[in-house]
Each structure stands twice: as C-alpha cells, then as structure tokens.
Short mmCIF file of C-alpha atoms and ligand atoms in Angstrom, two decimals:
data_model
loop_
_atom_site.label_atom_id
_atom_site.label_comp_id
_atom_site.label_asym_id
_atom_site.label_seq_id
_atom_site.Cartn_x
_atom_site.Cartn_y
_atom_site.Cartn_z
CA MET M 1 -5.55 -80.70 34.13
CA LYS M 2 -3.38 -81.90 32.02
CA VAL M 3 -2.87 -81.08 28.84
CA LYS M 4 -1.37 -83.91 27.73
CA GLU M 5 -3.34 -86.66 28.42
CA ILE M 6 -6.60 -84.26 26.76
CA LEU M 7 -4.38 -84.54 23.78
CA ALA M 8 -3.59 -88.21 24.01
CA GLU M 9 -7.02 -89.20 24.58
CA LEU M 10 -7.98 -86.92 20.78
CA GLU M 11 -5.27 -88.39 19.20
CA LYS M 12 -6.13 -91.97 19.70
CA LYS M 13 -9.95 -91.45 19.35
CA HIS M 14 -8.46 -89.15 16.16
CA PRO M 15 -6.34 -90.88 14.57
CA GLY M 16 -4.49 -89.30 11.28
CA GLU M 17 -5.75 -85.65 11.75
CA PRO M 18 -3.52 -83.64 12.47
CA GLU M 19 -4.56 -79.89 11.91
CA TYR M 20 -6.62 -80.75 14.23
CA HIS M 21 -4.79 -82.11 16.81
CA GLN M 22 -2.01 -79.31 16.06
CA ALA M 23 -4.53 -76.08 16.66
CA VAL M 24 -6.38 -77.83 19.99
CA LYS M 25 -2.56 -78.02 20.73
CA GLU M 26 -2.19 -74.48 20.68
CA VAL M 27 -4.61 -73.24 22.43
CA LEU M 28 -4.96 -76.11 25.85
CA GLU M 29 -0.76 -75.14 26.35
CA THR M 30 -1.46 -71.51 26.78
CA ILE M 31 -4.88 -71.67 29.05
CA GLU M 32 -3.79 -74.42 31.59
CA ASP M 33 -2.71 -71.43 33.77
CA VAL M 34 -5.81 -69.16 33.30
CA TYR M 35 -8.45 -72.83 33.41
CA ASN M 36 -6.29 -74.35 36.52
CA GLU M 37 -6.79 -70.66 38.50
CA ASN M 38 -10.76 -71.54 37.63
CA PRO M 39 -12.10 -74.54 39.27
CA ARG M 40 -15.11 -74.02 37.90
CA PHE M 41 -14.16 -74.41 34.70
CA ALA M 42 -12.74 -78.82 35.58
CA LYS M 43 -15.80 -79.84 37.58
CA ALA M 44 -17.84 -78.13 34.26
CA GLY M 45 -15.20 -80.70 32.13
CA VAL M 46 -15.11 -78.37 30.03
CA LEU M 47 -12.05 -79.15 27.81
CA GLN M 48 -13.08 -82.69 27.83
CA ARG M 49 -16.66 -80.80 26.27
CA LEU M 50 -14.35 -78.15 24.65
CA VAL M 51 -12.35 -80.63 21.89
CA GLU M 52 -14.70 -82.22 20.69
CA PRO M 53 -17.53 -80.75 18.14
CA ASP M 54 -21.11 -80.53 19.04
CA ARG M 55 -21.82 -82.38 15.75
CA ILE M 56 -20.73 -83.13 12.20
CA PHE M 57 -22.89 -83.73 9.63
CA THR M 58 -21.35 -85.20 6.19
CA PHE M 59 -23.18 -86.00 3.43
CA LYS M 60 -22.64 -86.78 -0.49
CA VAL M 61 -22.09 -84.44 -2.88
CA PRO M 62 -23.44 -85.89 -6.72
CA TRP M 63 -23.48 -83.46 -9.73
CA MET M 64 -23.12 -83.39 -13.35
CA ASP M 65 -20.48 -81.79 -14.74
CA ASP M 66 -20.30 -80.22 -18.44
CA LYS M 67 -20.36 -84.10 -20.85
CA GLY M 68 -22.72 -85.28 -19.18
CA ASN M 69 -20.96 -87.58 -16.19
CA VAL M 70 -21.57 -87.97 -12.86
CA GLN M 71 -19.41 -86.69 -10.62
CA VAL M 72 -19.30 -87.47 -6.45
CA ASN M 73 -17.96 -84.71 -3.69
CA LEU M 74 -18.25 -85.16 0.36
CA GLY M 75 -19.72 -82.63 1.68
CA TYR M 76 -19.46 -81.36 5.65
CA ARG M 77 -19.77 -79.34 8.38
CA VAL M 78 -18.77 -78.96 11.77
CA GLN M 79 -20.63 -78.45 14.27
CA PHE M 80 -18.31 -77.59 16.97
CA ASN M 81 -19.53 -74.95 19.58
CA GLY M 82 -22.92 -72.85 20.18
CA ALA M 83 -22.29 -71.97 23.90
CA ILE M 84 -22.33 -67.93 22.72
CA GLY M 85 -24.13 -68.10 19.30
CA PRO M 86 -25.39 -69.68 16.23
CA TYR M 87 -22.41 -71.66 15.06
CA LYS M 88 -21.26 -69.38 12.63
CA GLY M 89 -17.94 -69.74 10.21
CA GLY M 90 -16.88 -70.40 6.42
CA LEU M 91 -17.11 -72.51 3.29
CA ARG M 92 -13.94 -74.25 2.19
CA PHE M 93 -14.26 -75.86 -1.34
CA HIS M 94 -10.96 -77.11 -2.23
CA PRO M 95 -9.16 -80.70 -2.84
CA THR M 96 -7.75 -80.87 0.23
CA VAL M 97 -10.56 -80.57 2.82
CA ASN M 98 -11.76 -83.22 5.35
CA LEU M 99 -12.43 -83.54 8.41
CA SER M 100 -8.92 -82.79 10.29
CA ILE M 101 -9.14 -79.39 8.83
CA LEU M 102 -12.56 -78.87 8.82
CA LYS M 103 -12.37 -79.30 12.90
CA PHE M 104 -9.47 -77.39 12.86
CA LEU M 105 -10.83 -74.26 11.52
CA GLY M 106 -14.04 -75.09 13.47
CA PHE M 107 -12.21 -74.99 16.71
CA GLU M 108 -9.72 -71.82 15.84
CA GLN M 109 -13.03 -69.88 14.89
CA ILE M 110 -15.24 -69.96 18.88
CA PHE M 111 -12.26 -68.85 19.80
CA LYS M 112 -12.24 -65.84 17.09
CA ASN M 113 -15.58 -65.49 17.09
CA SER M 114 -15.93 -65.42 20.75
CA LEU M 115 -12.85 -62.56 20.30
CA THR M 116 -15.27 -60.54 17.91
CA SER M 117 -17.68 -59.52 21.20
CA LEU M 118 -20.45 -60.49 18.32
CA PRO M 119 -22.33 -63.57 19.57
CA MET M 120 -21.38 -66.39 17.24
CA GLY M 121 -20.35 -70.14 18.05
CA GLY M 122 -18.02 -71.67 15.97
CA GLY M 123 -18.92 -73.55 13.01
CA LYS M 124 -17.58 -74.61 9.05
CA GLY M 125 -17.72 -77.21 6.19
CA GLY M 126 -17.33 -77.29 3.16
CA SER M 127 -16.69 -79.68 0.41
CA ASP M 128 -13.25 -81.56 -1.68
CA PHE M 129 -14.70 -80.01 -4.72
CA ASP M 130 -11.85 -78.35 -7.07
CA PRO M 131 -13.17 -75.69 -8.33
CA LYS M 132 -10.06 -74.71 -10.84
CA GLY M 133 -11.18 -75.05 -14.31
CA LYS M 134 -14.68 -75.51 -13.71
CA SER M 135 -17.36 -74.17 -16.08
CA GLU M 136 -19.40 -71.57 -14.32
CA ASN M 137 -22.72 -74.05 -15.19
CA GLU M 138 -20.47 -76.74 -13.35
CA VAL M 139 -20.18 -74.91 -10.13
CA MET M 140 -24.13 -73.74 -9.87
CA ARG M 141 -25.21 -77.26 -10.72
CA PHE M 142 -22.38 -78.30 -8.12
CA CYS M 143 -23.31 -75.71 -5.37
CA GLN M 144 -27.04 -76.09 -5.25
CA SER M 145 -26.70 -80.32 -4.25
CA PHE M 146 -24.50 -79.15 -1.94
CA MET M 147 -27.04 -77.37 -0.44
CA LEU M 148 -29.44 -79.48 -0.64
CA GLU M 149 -29.05 -81.61 1.64
CA LEU M 150 -26.92 -78.28 3.93
CA TRP M 151 -30.19 -76.32 4.27
CA LYS M 152 -31.63 -79.53 6.59
CA HIS M 153 -28.57 -78.27 8.90
CA ILE M 154 -28.77 -74.28 9.35
CA GLY M 155 -30.47 -71.16 10.03
CA PRO M 156 -30.26 -67.82 10.62
CA GLU M 157 -30.48 -69.03 14.07
CA THR M 158 -28.82 -72.31 14.55
CA ASP M 159 -25.72 -72.17 11.76
CA VAL M 160 -24.30 -69.42 9.57
CA PRO M 161 -22.59 -70.40 6.58
CA ALA M 162 -19.77 -68.09 4.86
CA GLY M 163 -17.27 -68.50 2.15
CA ASP M 164 -13.61 -69.67 2.66
CA ILE M 165 -11.10 -70.73 0.28
CA GLY M 166 -12.29 -71.40 -3.21
CA VAL M 167 -16.23 -69.99 -2.24
CA GLY M 168 -16.49 -66.21 -2.58
CA GLY M 169 -19.90 -64.01 -3.78
CA ARG M 170 -20.61 -66.65 -7.34
CA GLU M 171 -20.92 -69.33 -4.90
CA ILE M 172 -22.55 -67.74 -1.49
CA GLY M 173 -25.55 -66.70 -4.12
CA PHE M 174 -25.75 -70.13 -5.41
CA LEU M 175 -25.83 -71.22 -2.34
CA TYR M 176 -28.53 -68.67 -1.75
CA GLY M 177 -31.06 -69.32 -4.22
CA MET M 178 -31.23 -72.64 -3.10
CA TYR M 179 -31.73 -72.81 -0.14
CA LYS M 180 -33.87 -69.69 -0.60
CA LYS M 181 -36.27 -72.09 -3.28
CA LEU M 182 -35.87 -74.77 -0.37
CA ALA M 183 -36.60 -72.75 2.57
CA ALA M 184 -38.90 -70.17 1.18
CA GLU M 185 -37.90 -67.91 3.15
CA HIS M 186 -34.90 -64.68 1.98
CA THR M 187 -33.46 -64.79 5.35
CA GLY M 188 -29.79 -64.31 6.61
CA VAL M 189 -28.79 -67.69 6.36
CA LEU M 190 -25.55 -67.08 5.02
CA THR M 191 -23.12 -63.95 4.90
CA GLY M 192 -20.74 -62.77 2.01
CA LYS M 193 -24.22 -62.15 0.13
CA GLY M 194 -24.49 -59.13 -2.42
CA LEU M 195 -25.15 -55.89 -2.42
CA ASN M 196 -29.02 -56.55 -3.11
CA TRP M 197 -29.54 -59.17 -1.61
CA GLY M 198 -29.08 -58.76 2.28
CA GLY M 199 -24.91 -58.42 1.55
CA SER M 200 -22.91 -55.94 4.18
CA LEU M 201 -20.97 -53.12 2.67
CA VAL M 202 -17.14 -53.99 3.28
CA ARG M 203 -17.92 -57.59 3.47
CA PRO M 204 -15.43 -58.25 0.33
CA GLU M 205 -12.62 -55.93 1.68
CA ALA M 206 -12.91 -57.12 5.40
CA THR M 207 -10.43 -59.48 6.20
CA GLY M 208 -7.87 -58.24 4.47
CA PHE M 209 -8.79 -55.04 5.72
CA GLY M 210 -9.11 -56.38 9.55
CA GLY M 211 -5.34 -57.74 9.29
CA ILE M 212 -3.89 -54.13 8.25
CA TYR M 213 -6.08 -52.62 11.05
CA PHE M 214 -4.28 -55.21 13.47
CA VAL M 215 -1.11 -54.34 11.38
CA LYS M 216 -1.70 -51.17 12.47
CA GLU M 217 -2.32 -51.65 16.80
CA MET M 218 0.92 -53.82 16.94
CA LEU M 219 3.50 -51.33 15.20
CA ALA M 220 2.13 -48.63 17.09
CA THR M 221 3.11 -50.06 20.83
CA LYS M 222 6.45 -49.89 19.35
CA ASN M 223 5.55 -46.28 18.40
CA ASP M 224 5.44 -46.52 14.40
CA SER M 225 3.53 -47.25 11.70
CA LEU M 226 3.52 -48.42 7.82
CA GLN M 227 4.36 -46.45 6.62
CA GLY M 228 7.46 -46.86 3.68
CA LYS M 229 6.87 -50.40 5.26
CA LYS M 230 8.42 -53.35 2.79
CA VAL M 231 5.49 -56.06 2.78
CA SER M 232 5.15 -59.29 1.47
CA ILE M 233 1.96 -61.15 1.23
CA SER M 234 1.44 -65.02 -0.02
CA GLY M 235 -1.67 -65.92 -1.34
CA PHE M 236 -4.22 -64.02 -4.47
CA GLY M 237 -7.43 -64.63 -3.10
CA ASN M 238 -9.91 -62.59 -1.41
CA VAL M 239 -7.58 -61.97 1.71
CA ALA M 240 -4.47 -61.00 -0.13
CA TRP M 241 -6.26 -58.47 -2.27
CA GLY M 242 -8.26 -57.20 0.75
CA ALA M 243 -4.76 -57.15 3.21
CA ALA M 244 -2.57 -55.46 -0.26
CA LEU M 245 -5.14 -52.84 -0.75
CA LYS M 246 -5.46 -51.55 2.90
CA ALA M 247 -1.78 -52.21 3.39
CA THR M 248 -0.86 -49.65 0.25
CA GLN M 249 -3.07 -47.00 1.16
CA LEU M 250 -1.41 -46.76 4.31
CA GLY M 251 1.89 -45.88 2.70
CA ALA M 252 2.95 -49.65 2.59
CA THR M 253 4.89 -51.22 -0.36
CA VAL M 254 3.57 -54.59 -1.22
CA VAL M 255 6.02 -56.28 -3.10
CA THR M 256 4.57 -59.88 -3.24
CA ILE M 257 2.06 -62.44 -4.22
CA SER M 258 1.89 -66.65 -4.69
CA GLY M 259 -0.44 -69.20 -5.77
CA PRO M 260 0.26 -73.37 -5.73
CA ASP M 261 2.23 -72.23 -8.70
CA GLY M 262 4.87 -69.86 -6.75
CA TYR M 263 5.15 -66.49 -6.41
CA ILE M 264 5.62 -62.43 -8.48
CA TYR M 265 8.31 -60.19 -7.02
CA ASP M 266 7.37 -57.11 -8.19
CA PRO M 267 10.20 -54.48 -6.83
CA ALA M 268 8.30 -51.37 -7.69
CA GLY M 269 4.74 -52.21 -5.98
CA ILE M 270 1.66 -54.17 -6.54
CA SER M 271 -1.22 -51.21 -5.78
CA GLY M 272 -3.64 -49.82 -8.77
CA GLU M 273 -4.45 -51.64 -11.04
CA LYS M 274 -2.36 -54.28 -10.59
CA ILE M 275 -4.26 -54.62 -6.85
CA ASP M 276 -7.36 -54.33 -9.49
CA TYR M 277 -6.16 -57.42 -11.49
CA MET M 278 -6.16 -60.48 -8.48
CA LEU M 279 -9.29 -59.78 -8.65
CA ASP M 280 -8.71 -60.99 -12.89
CA LEU M 281 -6.80 -63.88 -11.74
CA ARG M 282 -8.38 -65.50 -9.11
CA ALA M 283 -11.79 -65.31 -12.11
CA SER M 284 -10.32 -67.23 -14.45
CA ASN M 285 -10.22 -69.84 -12.02
CA GLN M 286 -7.11 -71.54 -13.19
CA ASP M 287 -5.25 -70.96 -9.85
CA ILE M 288 -1.94 -69.37 -10.35
CA VAL M 289 0.21 -66.21 -10.99
CA GLU M 290 2.55 -66.06 -13.51
CA PRO M 291 0.38 -64.26 -15.87
CA TYR M 292 1.24 -61.24 -13.39
CA ALA M 293 4.89 -61.36 -14.40
CA LYS M 294 3.95 -60.69 -18.06
CA LYS M 295 1.15 -58.01 -17.65
CA PHE M 296 3.57 -55.80 -16.09
CA ALA M 297 6.93 -55.02 -16.31
CA GLY M 298 9.67 -54.63 -14.10
CA SER M 299 7.97 -57.80 -11.62
CA LYS M 300 9.37 -61.55 -12.04
CA PHE M 301 7.36 -64.51 -10.93
CA VAL M 302 9.83 -67.03 -9.67
CA LYS M 303 8.93 -71.15 -9.96
CA GLY M 304 8.03 -73.59 -7.00
CA LYS M 305 8.41 -71.29 -4.24
CA ARG M 306 7.61 -69.53 -1.92
CA PRO M 307 7.76 -65.73 -1.13
CA TRP M 308 9.09 -65.69 2.77
CA GLU M 309 12.71 -65.55 0.92
CA VAL M 310 12.58 -62.23 -0.08
CA LYS M 311 13.81 -59.46 2.15
CA VAL M 312 10.49 -57.46 3.82
CA ASP M 313 10.55 -55.82 6.94
CA ILE M 314 6.30 -57.33 7.24
CA ALA M 315 5.28 -60.83 6.31
CA LEU M 316 1.41 -61.41 5.90
CA PRO M 317 1.08 -65.22 5.06
CA CYS M 318 -2.75 -64.64 4.00
CA ALA M 319 -2.93 -67.80 1.97
CA THR M 320 -4.34 -71.05 3.46
CA GLN M 321 -2.73 -73.55 6.99
CA ASN M 322 1.15 -73.91 7.68
CA GLU M 323 2.23 -72.36 4.57
CA LEU M 324 4.86 -70.71 6.97
CA ASN M 325 7.17 -72.84 8.39
CA GLY M 326 10.34 -73.06 10.77
CA ALA M 327 12.62 -72.50 7.89
CA ASP M 328 11.09 -69.69 6.50
CA ALA M 329 11.18 -68.13 9.68
CA GLN M 330 14.81 -68.36 9.84
CA THR M 331 14.56 -66.96 6.53
CA LEU M 332 12.85 -63.95 7.11
CA ILE M 333 14.73 -63.23 10.89
CA ALA M 334 17.85 -63.29 8.76
CA ASN M 335 16.55 -60.88 6.53
CA LYS M 336 15.40 -59.28 9.50
CA VAL M 337 11.93 -59.11 9.70
CA MET M 338 9.83 -56.46 12.09
CA LEU M 339 6.57 -58.87 12.70
CA VAL M 340 4.22 -61.77 11.03
CA ALA M 341 0.75 -61.32 10.96
CA GLU M 342 -1.26 -63.83 10.02
CA ILE M 343 -4.42 -63.70 8.72
CA SER M 344 -5.05 -66.80 6.01
CA ASN M 345 -5.88 -69.48 9.63
CA MET M 346 -2.86 -71.01 11.26
CA GLY M 347 -1.13 -69.31 8.55
CA CYS M 348 2.53 -70.86 10.74
CA THR M 349 3.74 -74.00 11.90
CA PRO M 350 4.56 -74.20 15.41
CA GLU M 351 7.83 -74.53 14.82
CA ALA M 352 8.11 -70.68 13.33
CA ILE M 353 6.42 -69.94 16.16
CA ALA M 354 7.99 -70.64 18.26
CA GLU M 355 10.88 -68.79 15.75
CA PHE M 356 9.16 -65.42 16.08
CA HIS M 357 9.03 -65.93 19.80
CA LYS M 358 12.44 -67.08 20.58
CA HIS M 359 13.73 -63.62 18.38
CA LYS M 360 11.10 -61.70 19.90
CA ILE M 361 9.66 -61.33 16.69
CA GLN M 362 6.24 -58.89 16.70
CA TYR M 363 3.90 -62.18 15.65
CA ALA M 364 0.10 -62.57 16.44
CA PRO M 365 -1.77 -65.66 14.91
CA GLY M 366 -5.06 -65.87 12.75
CA LYS M 367 -7.39 -66.42 14.70
CA ALA M 368 -6.94 -62.43 16.19
CA VAL M 369 -5.34 -61.01 13.24
CA ASN M 370 -8.95 -62.21 10.81
CA ALA M 371 -10.91 -62.04 12.93
CA GLY M 372 -12.81 -59.27 10.78
CA GLY M 373 -14.12 -61.54 7.95
CA VAL M 374 -15.98 -63.12 10.62
CA ALA M 375 -16.64 -59.68 12.64
CA THR M 376 -17.72 -58.12 9.58
CA SER M 377 -20.08 -61.34 9.38
CA GLY M 378 -22.28 -60.73 12.12
CA LEU M 379 -22.39 -56.74 11.49
CA GLU M 380 -24.53 -58.36 7.84
CA MET M 381 -26.47 -60.81 10.25
CA THR M 382 -27.53 -57.53 12.54
CA GLN M 383 -28.51 -55.62 9.16
CA ASN M 384 -30.63 -58.55 8.29
CA SER M 385 -32.37 -58.43 11.28
CA MET M 386 -32.96 -54.84 11.89
CA LYS M 387 -33.47 -55.31 7.90
CA LEU M 388 -31.75 -52.24 7.20
CA ASN M 389 -28.45 -51.32 5.33
CA TRP M 390 -25.09 -49.47 7.31
CA ASN M 391 -23.19 -47.37 4.68
CA LYS M 392 -19.31 -47.96 4.27
CA ASP M 393 -18.30 -46.07 6.68
CA GLU M 394 -20.65 -47.35 9.88
CA VAL M 395 -19.85 -50.91 8.25
CA ASP M 396 -15.77 -50.25 7.95
CA GLU M 397 -16.05 -48.12 11.36
CA LYS M 398 -17.37 -50.84 13.32
CA LEU M 399 -14.54 -52.94 11.73
CA HIS M 400 -11.74 -51.00 12.89
CA SER M 401 -13.11 -50.29 16.31
CA ILE M 402 -13.50 -54.38 17.01
CA MET M 403 -9.41 -54.85 15.74
CA VAL M 404 -8.39 -52.60 18.24
CA ASN M 405 -10.45 -53.87 20.31
CA ILE M 406 -9.16 -58.07 20.17
CA HIS M 407 -6.02 -56.38 19.61
CA ASP M 408 -6.44 -54.83 23.42
CA ALA M 409 -7.52 -57.91 24.51
CA CYS M 410 -4.32 -59.90 23.17
CA VAL M 411 -1.93 -57.31 24.72
CA ARG M 412 -4.21 -57.80 28.19
CA TYR M 413 -3.18 -61.80 28.24
CA GLY M 414 -0.68 -61.90 26.91
CA LYS M 415 2.20 -59.22 28.22
CA ARG M 416 5.18 -61.04 29.77
CA ALA M 417 7.34 -59.28 32.03
CA ASP M 418 9.50 -57.78 29.91
CA GLY M 419 6.66 -55.87 27.42
CA TYR M 420 6.96 -58.96 24.71
CA VAL M 421 3.04 -59.35 23.77
CA ASP M 422 3.02 -63.25 23.19
CA TYR M 423 -0.67 -62.70 20.94
CA VAL M 424 -1.24 -66.67 20.50
CA LYS M 425 -1.15 -67.00 23.99
CA GLY M 426 -3.44 -63.65 24.67
CA ALA M 427 -5.94 -64.55 21.83
CA ASN M 428 -6.63 -67.73 23.13
CA VAL M 429 -7.14 -66.31 27.10
CA ALA M 430 -9.48 -63.88 25.56
CA GLY M 431 -11.38 -66.00 23.34
CA PHE M 432 -12.06 -69.33 26.09
CA LEU M 433 -12.99 -67.40 28.66
CA LYS M 434 -15.78 -66.05 27.12
CA VAL M 435 -16.65 -69.20 26.13
CA ALA M 436 -15.86 -71.22 29.30
CA ASN M 437 -18.16 -69.29 31.22
CA ALA M 438 -20.79 -69.34 29.05
CA MET M 439 -20.71 -73.31 28.73
CA VAL M 440 -20.62 -72.92 32.66
CA ASP M 441 -23.75 -70.60 33.34
CA GLN M 442 -25.98 -73.13 30.37
CA GLY M 443 -25.46 -76.30 32.46
CA LEU M 444 -24.09 -80.04 30.89
CA VAL M 445 -24.80 -79.55 28.39
O1 2IT Y 501 -11.88 -67.70 8.36
C1 2IT Y 501 -13.09 -67.35 8.26
O2 2IT Y 501 -13.37 -66.46 10.04
C2 2IT Y 501 -14.07 -66.94 7.64
N1 2IT Y 501 -13.84 -67.66 6.87
C3 2IT Y 501 -14.89 -66.16 7.35
C4 2IT Y 501 -16.34 -66.67 7.88
C5 2IT Y 501 -17.38 -66.47 8.45
O3 2IT Y 501 -18.25 -66.44 8.88
O4 2IT Y 501 -17.13 -65.04 7.85
#
C-alpha cells in the first residue's frame, strides 16, 4: 500500500479537515511496515476502510437561554470503528468543535481503546456549545436537547459516550437523566456517571493517574523515578488535576498549570489545597487561571503565554490538541527536558515530535499515555454489566496494570536497534494489529 496515495485521496475527499489528516498520517506512516508484512490486511482493504468512520450523525441542538432567547448549536456523534467492541469515546463541548476535530479524536480513540485490551471500538462526539459563562440551567437545557437526538444512536451494547473537554460529571448527569427518561432504562449507556447511580470509583482521577503511571514506567526504563523531578503541566481541568495529584504523590514538584488566558508559575509546587483549588477554578465556568496567582503568594501569572518556556525535567501537555509546537519543543530541549508525555489528545504537533525524536528525548503520545481514562470507563461498563461496584483499590490496581501493559506493548513494537523507544510507532502498531485482525476476521462489512 502507498501511504501517500491514501492520504492524498483522503485530503481530496475531505478538504479542510487538517486535524483529521494529521492524525491519520501519523498512524499510517508508522504502521506501513507491519501492514505490508501481512498481505491479508491489504487483501481485505483494511486501511481504506479504517480511515473512514463507519457513520457520522450530525444534528441541530436548539435550546433556550436564561433570557428567553432561542439558541442553536450543532451536535455530532462519529461512530468510527466497531471491530473490537461497542463504539466508545467522549463528548466534547467547546466552540472550536467541528468534524475535523471529532474525526481526529474518533480515529485516535480506535487505537487507544485497542491498547487498553478491553473490548471497545472507537467513537467521539460533541458540540460547538460553549459552556463558558453559561448558567447551570442553561447547561441542563442544552444537555437535554442534545440527548433528545443522540439517544436514538447510542446504547450500552452499541455506543457508550463519556466526557471530554467541557463535559464533566455535571453534564454526564444531565445527559444521563434525559437518556433514562427517553429509553425507560437504567443502563450503562454513559460512563463518568456519579457514584450513586452507576459510576466507578477512580474514573475522575483515571486519565491523570494513568498518565503518571505510564510516565513512571518510561522513567523506570532509565532506572529513574518521579522523585524530585520538576514537572510542567498545561491545562487546569480534570486531566491536569489528576496528573498533578498523582505526580505530587510520587514525589515530583508540579510548577505550572495553564488556561486560555496564560499560565501559572508556582515554584513552591502545586500541591495540597492548591490542587483542590483547580476544581474551584473549573467550577467557576470562566475558563481562566489568573485568580490562582491572586490566591497563592509566591506564584505568578504569565499572561498569554504557554508553560513550555519554564525549565523543567518533565513536560506534560494536559489541555488540547497541538498545544506544544516545534518552537516549544526546541525551548524545552534547550532547557534540558528529559521526558515529554501527552496526557491531552495529540498534544504535540508533528514538528515537536520530530524534535523529540531527533534529540532522543523520551516522548510518548496521548493515545498511549492518556488511555487510563477510557480504560477506567471500560471498567465502569464491566461493573455496570455485573451490577456491582469494585472498591477504590480494586479499580486503581486494574488501571495500574493496564497502563503497565500498554507501556510494555509500546516498547515491544517501538524499540529501535539502539535501544531508543519510539512510543508513537509502538502505540500505533500495537493498537492497529488487534483492530486490523478483527476486521479481517469479520469479513467485508
Ligand atoms: O479522550 C478520551 O479518551 C476521553 N475523553 C475518555 C473517553 C471515555 O469514553 O472515557
């Protein structure tokens, strides 16, 4: 197969969808060898089929704001690939949401979910709704209207959405309430649910915790640990919160968080009540971090900048796609960064990744590092099916062993002759093989 041809065809068919093209390109370039070594894949047209979603639903979401004005947003669900299980992936509510972004996220989700070893296909959805500044009633009305369309297409054995940027426990509650009313069923159709109504312990922490468990494994390959390391984190939402909590527990000092307004530098370390304060910042619905600097003496707010200019040992993008570019990577490398791990989805641009590879910096992509979130969603689905709840230690242990296994798989398929691990290749090949084999086994559907 010719990666170039498939990509050219894709760009022709779907013009103006750069994030989608970027995600597909990265995967195809790294699986080319293993694809060509297995003629059964080409015979079954696996790649041509894999790069197109199974189906996409787009719908109108009309709702009324607190002033009585009619508002109209766009809603989407991309059911990308269901070869190894029901479609699974989050919902993102953010004004930038469009089909390119949801197709990139859905495509990444296929390989990420495969890596978890749990039976989940890839999907993603969301809306261009902007939660910033909206009242709780407005968020509820929006979620209810969104679910009024979405519920037709999802189900516990069909497609199981969860949260992503802009969708947390509160939104999952409103969405779930409406689904339950429409379907007249109390089932595990969403994950990230509240603990009293089918949720799993450790799901809120899981993406950040899993990311740090992965980083711990990366460091262990160098006989090193998080103890005493200086860490920069971007974002201040659920993922950043969980990562800061676990990194701090393991002896690291987290010195930054960030928002659309700029970043916070706190040389004393973001720990204890400062980590709790991240939840208040998020709950204020303003999408800014500046108030942190006013609250905690010794920290400062750097307006309009990203945290990658701070000298650290470890950098962890935890916000959104393409948030760390080639110039940022060069700055980090000049400052002697030793490890970069994306806990956001596709946090680094291709130029940044090329810099890390060129300088043999340990670097791992989101689909491996942040898989703990969806893995724990998978564990929530299992508990829902069994109609019982595991305790905190049981879930955390399972999450931990899943992350260790994902790391092992990355090393197995990504280790180069000189010992350097290409985690991008490792994650893509390991994730791809399982899905590709399942597609071949199931025939042309
Ligand atoms: O990007 C992700 O993996 C998520 N937003 C979580 C998806 C899930 O179904 O838990």
